[in-house]
PDB file of C-alpha atoms in Angstrom:
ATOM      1  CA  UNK A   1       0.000   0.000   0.000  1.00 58.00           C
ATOM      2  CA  UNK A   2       1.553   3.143  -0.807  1.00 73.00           C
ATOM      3  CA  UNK A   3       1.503   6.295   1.384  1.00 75.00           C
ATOM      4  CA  UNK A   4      -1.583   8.947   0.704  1.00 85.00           C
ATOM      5  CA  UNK A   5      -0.241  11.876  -0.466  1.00 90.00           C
ATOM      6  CA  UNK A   6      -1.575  14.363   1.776  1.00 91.00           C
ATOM      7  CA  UNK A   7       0.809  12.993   4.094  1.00 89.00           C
ATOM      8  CA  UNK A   8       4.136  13.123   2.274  1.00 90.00           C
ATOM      9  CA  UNK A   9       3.246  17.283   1.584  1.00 94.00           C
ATOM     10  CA  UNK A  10       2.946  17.279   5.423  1.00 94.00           C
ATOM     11  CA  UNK A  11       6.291  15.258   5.919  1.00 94.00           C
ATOM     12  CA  UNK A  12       7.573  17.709   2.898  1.00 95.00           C
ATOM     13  CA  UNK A  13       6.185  21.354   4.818  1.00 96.00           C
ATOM     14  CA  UNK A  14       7.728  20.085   8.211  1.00 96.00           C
ATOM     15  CA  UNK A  15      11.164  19.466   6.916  1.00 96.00           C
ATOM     16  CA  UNK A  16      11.034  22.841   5.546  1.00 97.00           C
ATOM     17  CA  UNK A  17       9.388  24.724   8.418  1.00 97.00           C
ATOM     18  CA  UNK A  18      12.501  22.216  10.512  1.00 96.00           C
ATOM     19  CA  UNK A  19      15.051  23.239   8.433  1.00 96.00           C
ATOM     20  CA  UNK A  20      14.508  27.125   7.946  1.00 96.00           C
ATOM     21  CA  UNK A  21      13.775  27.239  11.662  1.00 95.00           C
ATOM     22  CA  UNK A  22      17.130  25.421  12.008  1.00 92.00           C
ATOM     23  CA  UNK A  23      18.892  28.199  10.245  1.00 91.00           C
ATOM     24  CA  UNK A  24      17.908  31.024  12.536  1.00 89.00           C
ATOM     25  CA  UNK A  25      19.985  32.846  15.203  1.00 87.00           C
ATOM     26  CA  UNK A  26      17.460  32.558  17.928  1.00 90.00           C
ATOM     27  CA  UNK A  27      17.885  29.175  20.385  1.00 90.00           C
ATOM     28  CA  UNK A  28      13.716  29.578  20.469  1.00 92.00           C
ATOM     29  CA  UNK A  29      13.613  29.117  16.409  1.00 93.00           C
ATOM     30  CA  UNK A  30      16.077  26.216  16.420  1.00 92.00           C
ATOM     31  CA  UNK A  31      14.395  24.818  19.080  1.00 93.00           C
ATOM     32  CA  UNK A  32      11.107  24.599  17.260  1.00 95.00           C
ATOM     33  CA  UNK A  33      13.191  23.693  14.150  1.00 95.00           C
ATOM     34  CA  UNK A  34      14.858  20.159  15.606  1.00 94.00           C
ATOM     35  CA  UNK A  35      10.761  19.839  17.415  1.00 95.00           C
ATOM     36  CA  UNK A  36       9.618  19.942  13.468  1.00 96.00           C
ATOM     37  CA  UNK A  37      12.211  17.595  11.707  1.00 95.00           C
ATOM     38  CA  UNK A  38      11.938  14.928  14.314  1.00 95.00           C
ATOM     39  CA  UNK A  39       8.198  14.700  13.901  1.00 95.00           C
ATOM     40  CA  UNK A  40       8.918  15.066  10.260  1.00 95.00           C
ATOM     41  CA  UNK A  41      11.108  12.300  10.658  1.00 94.00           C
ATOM     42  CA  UNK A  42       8.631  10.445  12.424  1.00 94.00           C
ATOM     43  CA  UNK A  43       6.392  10.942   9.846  1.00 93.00           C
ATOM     44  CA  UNK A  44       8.254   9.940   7.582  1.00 92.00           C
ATOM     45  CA  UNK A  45       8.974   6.549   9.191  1.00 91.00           C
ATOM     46  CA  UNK A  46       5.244   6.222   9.982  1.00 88.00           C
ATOM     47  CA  UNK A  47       4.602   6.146   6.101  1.00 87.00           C
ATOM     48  CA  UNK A  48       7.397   4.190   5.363  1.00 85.00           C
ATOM     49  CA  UNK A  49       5.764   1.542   7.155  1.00 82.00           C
ATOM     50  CA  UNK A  50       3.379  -1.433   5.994  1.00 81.00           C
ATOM     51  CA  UNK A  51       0.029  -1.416   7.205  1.00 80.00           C
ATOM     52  CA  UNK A  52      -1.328  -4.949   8.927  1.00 81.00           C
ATOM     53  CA  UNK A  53      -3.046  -6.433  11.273  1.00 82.00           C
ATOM     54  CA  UNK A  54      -1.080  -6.166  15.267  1.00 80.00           C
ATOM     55  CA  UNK A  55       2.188  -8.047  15.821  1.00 79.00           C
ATOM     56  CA  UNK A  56       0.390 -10.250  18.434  1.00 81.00           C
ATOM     57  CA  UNK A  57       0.648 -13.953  18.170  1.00 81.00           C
ATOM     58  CA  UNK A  58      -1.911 -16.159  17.645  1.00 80.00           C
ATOM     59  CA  UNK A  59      -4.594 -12.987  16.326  1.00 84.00           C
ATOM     60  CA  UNK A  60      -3.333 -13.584  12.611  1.00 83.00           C
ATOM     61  CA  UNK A  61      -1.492 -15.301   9.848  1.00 83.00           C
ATOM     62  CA  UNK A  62       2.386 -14.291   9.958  1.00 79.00           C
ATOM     63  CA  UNK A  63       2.197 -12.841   6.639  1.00 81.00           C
ATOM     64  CA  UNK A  64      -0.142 -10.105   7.404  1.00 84.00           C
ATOM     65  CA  UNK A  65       1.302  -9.192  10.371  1.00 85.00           C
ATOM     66  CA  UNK A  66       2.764  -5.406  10.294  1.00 84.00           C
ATOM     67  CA  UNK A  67       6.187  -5.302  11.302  1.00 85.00           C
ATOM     68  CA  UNK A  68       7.119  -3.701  14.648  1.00 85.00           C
ATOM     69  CA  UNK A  69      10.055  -2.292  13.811  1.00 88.00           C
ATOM     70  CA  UNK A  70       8.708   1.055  12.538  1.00 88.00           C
ATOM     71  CA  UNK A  71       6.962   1.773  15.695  1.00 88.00           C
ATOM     72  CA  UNK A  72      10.221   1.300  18.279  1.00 91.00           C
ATOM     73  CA  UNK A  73      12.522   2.617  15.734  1.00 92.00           C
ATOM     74  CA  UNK A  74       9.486   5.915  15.785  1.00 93.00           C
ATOM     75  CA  UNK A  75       9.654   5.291  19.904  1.00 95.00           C
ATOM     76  CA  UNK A  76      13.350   5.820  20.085  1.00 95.00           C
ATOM     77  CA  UNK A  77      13.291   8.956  18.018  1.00 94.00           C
ATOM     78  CA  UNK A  78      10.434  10.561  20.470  1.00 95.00           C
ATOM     79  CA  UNK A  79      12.973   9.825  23.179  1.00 96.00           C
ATOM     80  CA  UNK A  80      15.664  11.699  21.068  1.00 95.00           C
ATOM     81  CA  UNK A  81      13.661  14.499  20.223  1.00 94.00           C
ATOM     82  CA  UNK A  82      12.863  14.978  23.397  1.00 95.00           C
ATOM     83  CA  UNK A  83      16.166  14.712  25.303  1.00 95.00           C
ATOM     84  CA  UNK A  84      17.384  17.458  22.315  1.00 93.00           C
ATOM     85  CA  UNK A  85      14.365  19.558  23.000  1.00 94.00           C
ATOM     86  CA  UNK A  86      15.002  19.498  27.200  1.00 96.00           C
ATOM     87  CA  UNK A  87      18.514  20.318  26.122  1.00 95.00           C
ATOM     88  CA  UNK A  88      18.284  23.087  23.512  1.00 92.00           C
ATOM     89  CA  UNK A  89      15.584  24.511  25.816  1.00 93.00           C
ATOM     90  CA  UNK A  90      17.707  24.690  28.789  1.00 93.00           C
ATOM     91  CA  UNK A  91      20.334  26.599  26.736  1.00 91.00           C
ATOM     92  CA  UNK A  92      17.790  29.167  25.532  1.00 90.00           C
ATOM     93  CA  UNK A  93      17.036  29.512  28.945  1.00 92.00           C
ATOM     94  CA  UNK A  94      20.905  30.242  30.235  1.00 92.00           C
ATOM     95  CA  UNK A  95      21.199  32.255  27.582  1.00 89.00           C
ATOM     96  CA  UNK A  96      17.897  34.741  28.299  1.00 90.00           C
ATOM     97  CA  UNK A  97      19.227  35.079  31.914  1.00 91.00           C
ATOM     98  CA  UNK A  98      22.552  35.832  31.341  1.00 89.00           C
ATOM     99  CA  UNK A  99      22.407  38.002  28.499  1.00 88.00           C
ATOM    100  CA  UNK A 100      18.227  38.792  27.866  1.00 88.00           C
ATOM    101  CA  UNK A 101      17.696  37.306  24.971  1.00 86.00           C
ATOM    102  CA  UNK A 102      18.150  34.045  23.233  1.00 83.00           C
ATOM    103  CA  UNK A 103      20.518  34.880  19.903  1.00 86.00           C
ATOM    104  CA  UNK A 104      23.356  33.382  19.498  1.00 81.00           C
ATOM    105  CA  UNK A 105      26.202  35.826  18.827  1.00 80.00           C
ATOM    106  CA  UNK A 106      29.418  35.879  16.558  1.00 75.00           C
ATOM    107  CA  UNK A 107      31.986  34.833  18.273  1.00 78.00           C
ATOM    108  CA  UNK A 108      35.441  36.720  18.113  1.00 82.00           C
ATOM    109  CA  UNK A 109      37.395  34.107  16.645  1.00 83.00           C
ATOM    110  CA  UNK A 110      34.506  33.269  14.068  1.00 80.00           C
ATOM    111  CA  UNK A 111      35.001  36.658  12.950  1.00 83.00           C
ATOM    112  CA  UNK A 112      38.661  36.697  12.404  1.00 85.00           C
ATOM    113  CA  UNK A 113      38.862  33.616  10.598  1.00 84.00           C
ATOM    114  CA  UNK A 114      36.602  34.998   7.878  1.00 83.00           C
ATOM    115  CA  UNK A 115      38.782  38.065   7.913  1.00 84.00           C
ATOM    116  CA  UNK A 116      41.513  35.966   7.424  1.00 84.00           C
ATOM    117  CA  UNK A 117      40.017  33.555   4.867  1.00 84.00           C
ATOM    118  CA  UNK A 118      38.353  36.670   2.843  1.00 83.00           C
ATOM    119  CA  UNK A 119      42.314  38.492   2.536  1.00 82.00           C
ATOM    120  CA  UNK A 120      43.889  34.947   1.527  1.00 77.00           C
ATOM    121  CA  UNK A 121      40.883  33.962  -1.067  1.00 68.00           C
ATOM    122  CA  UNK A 122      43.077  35.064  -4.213  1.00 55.00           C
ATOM    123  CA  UNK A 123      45.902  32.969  -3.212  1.00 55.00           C
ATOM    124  CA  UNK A 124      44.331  29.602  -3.616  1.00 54.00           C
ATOM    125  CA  UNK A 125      45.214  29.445  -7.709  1.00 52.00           C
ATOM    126  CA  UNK A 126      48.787  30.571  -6.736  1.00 56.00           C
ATOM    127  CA  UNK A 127      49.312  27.427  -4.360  1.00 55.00           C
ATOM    128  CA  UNK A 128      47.806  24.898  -6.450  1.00 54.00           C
ATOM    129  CA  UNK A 129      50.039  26.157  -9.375  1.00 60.00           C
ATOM    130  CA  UNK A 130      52.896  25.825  -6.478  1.00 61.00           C
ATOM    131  CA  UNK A 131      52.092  22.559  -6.005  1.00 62.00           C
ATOM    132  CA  UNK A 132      51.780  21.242  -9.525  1.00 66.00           C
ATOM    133  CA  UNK A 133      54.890  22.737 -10.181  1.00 65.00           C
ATOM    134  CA  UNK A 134      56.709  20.776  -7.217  1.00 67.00           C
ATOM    135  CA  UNK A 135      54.451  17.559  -8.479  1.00 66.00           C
ATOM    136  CA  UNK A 136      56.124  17.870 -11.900  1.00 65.00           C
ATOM    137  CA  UNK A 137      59.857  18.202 -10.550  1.00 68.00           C
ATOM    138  CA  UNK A 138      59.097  15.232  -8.735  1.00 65.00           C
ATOM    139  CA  UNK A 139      58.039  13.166 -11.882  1.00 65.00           C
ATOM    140  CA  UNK A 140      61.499  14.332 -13.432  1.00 63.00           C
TER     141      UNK A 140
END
């Protein structure tokens, strides 16, 4: 049986939402973000899934059986989602009392690396000509 598809555009719009969410500077919007992909995900799983009769013994033939593994393998990532939510949650917290709001900042070191790697960005042709010229000397 193949998944409706009513709920493959809802997989589809949470993995969006998840992932734009995700890309924000605010630990509230990433928070909701990693909340959307793992139901997503769950989704996802859920419609992966064969449809059956329950995995009980003796209440049907073997072959119609659904197979359990989608529902613990959907289980664990509750248990995930969860622990990551308590977590990320906890750090937008910290970060509202200590500073009074949630964004994440650029850090110094963030900053001077890109310096760095936006003075040096011509000099990438120059090395690999370096190199290919040392290659070639080598082959001699």
């Amino acid at each position: 049986m193949r998944p409706s598809i009513v709920l493959l555009i809802a997989v589809g719009v949470l993995f969006a939402a998840g992932t734009t969410l995700l890309l924000e500077r605010t630990l509230t919007r990433v928070l909701l973000g990693v909340m959307l992909l793992g139901n997503g995900a769950n989704l996802l799983v859920l419609a992966a899934a064969e449809p059956g009769s329950p995995p009980i013994v003796g209440t049907a033939d073997p072959a119609e059986m659904t197979d359990p593994l989608p529902q613990a393998m959907i289980l664990t990532a509750i248990v995930i989602t969860l622990g990551m939510t308590a977590f990320l949650l906890a750090l937008a917290y910290r970060s509202w009392r200590l500073s009074g709001h949630d964004e994440v900042q650029d850090d110094a070191e963030d900053r001077r690396v890109r310096e760095l790697a936006d003075r040096d960005e011509g000099s990438d042709a120059e090395d690999l000509d370096a190199d290919e010229a040392a290659a070639a000397e080598v082959r001699t």
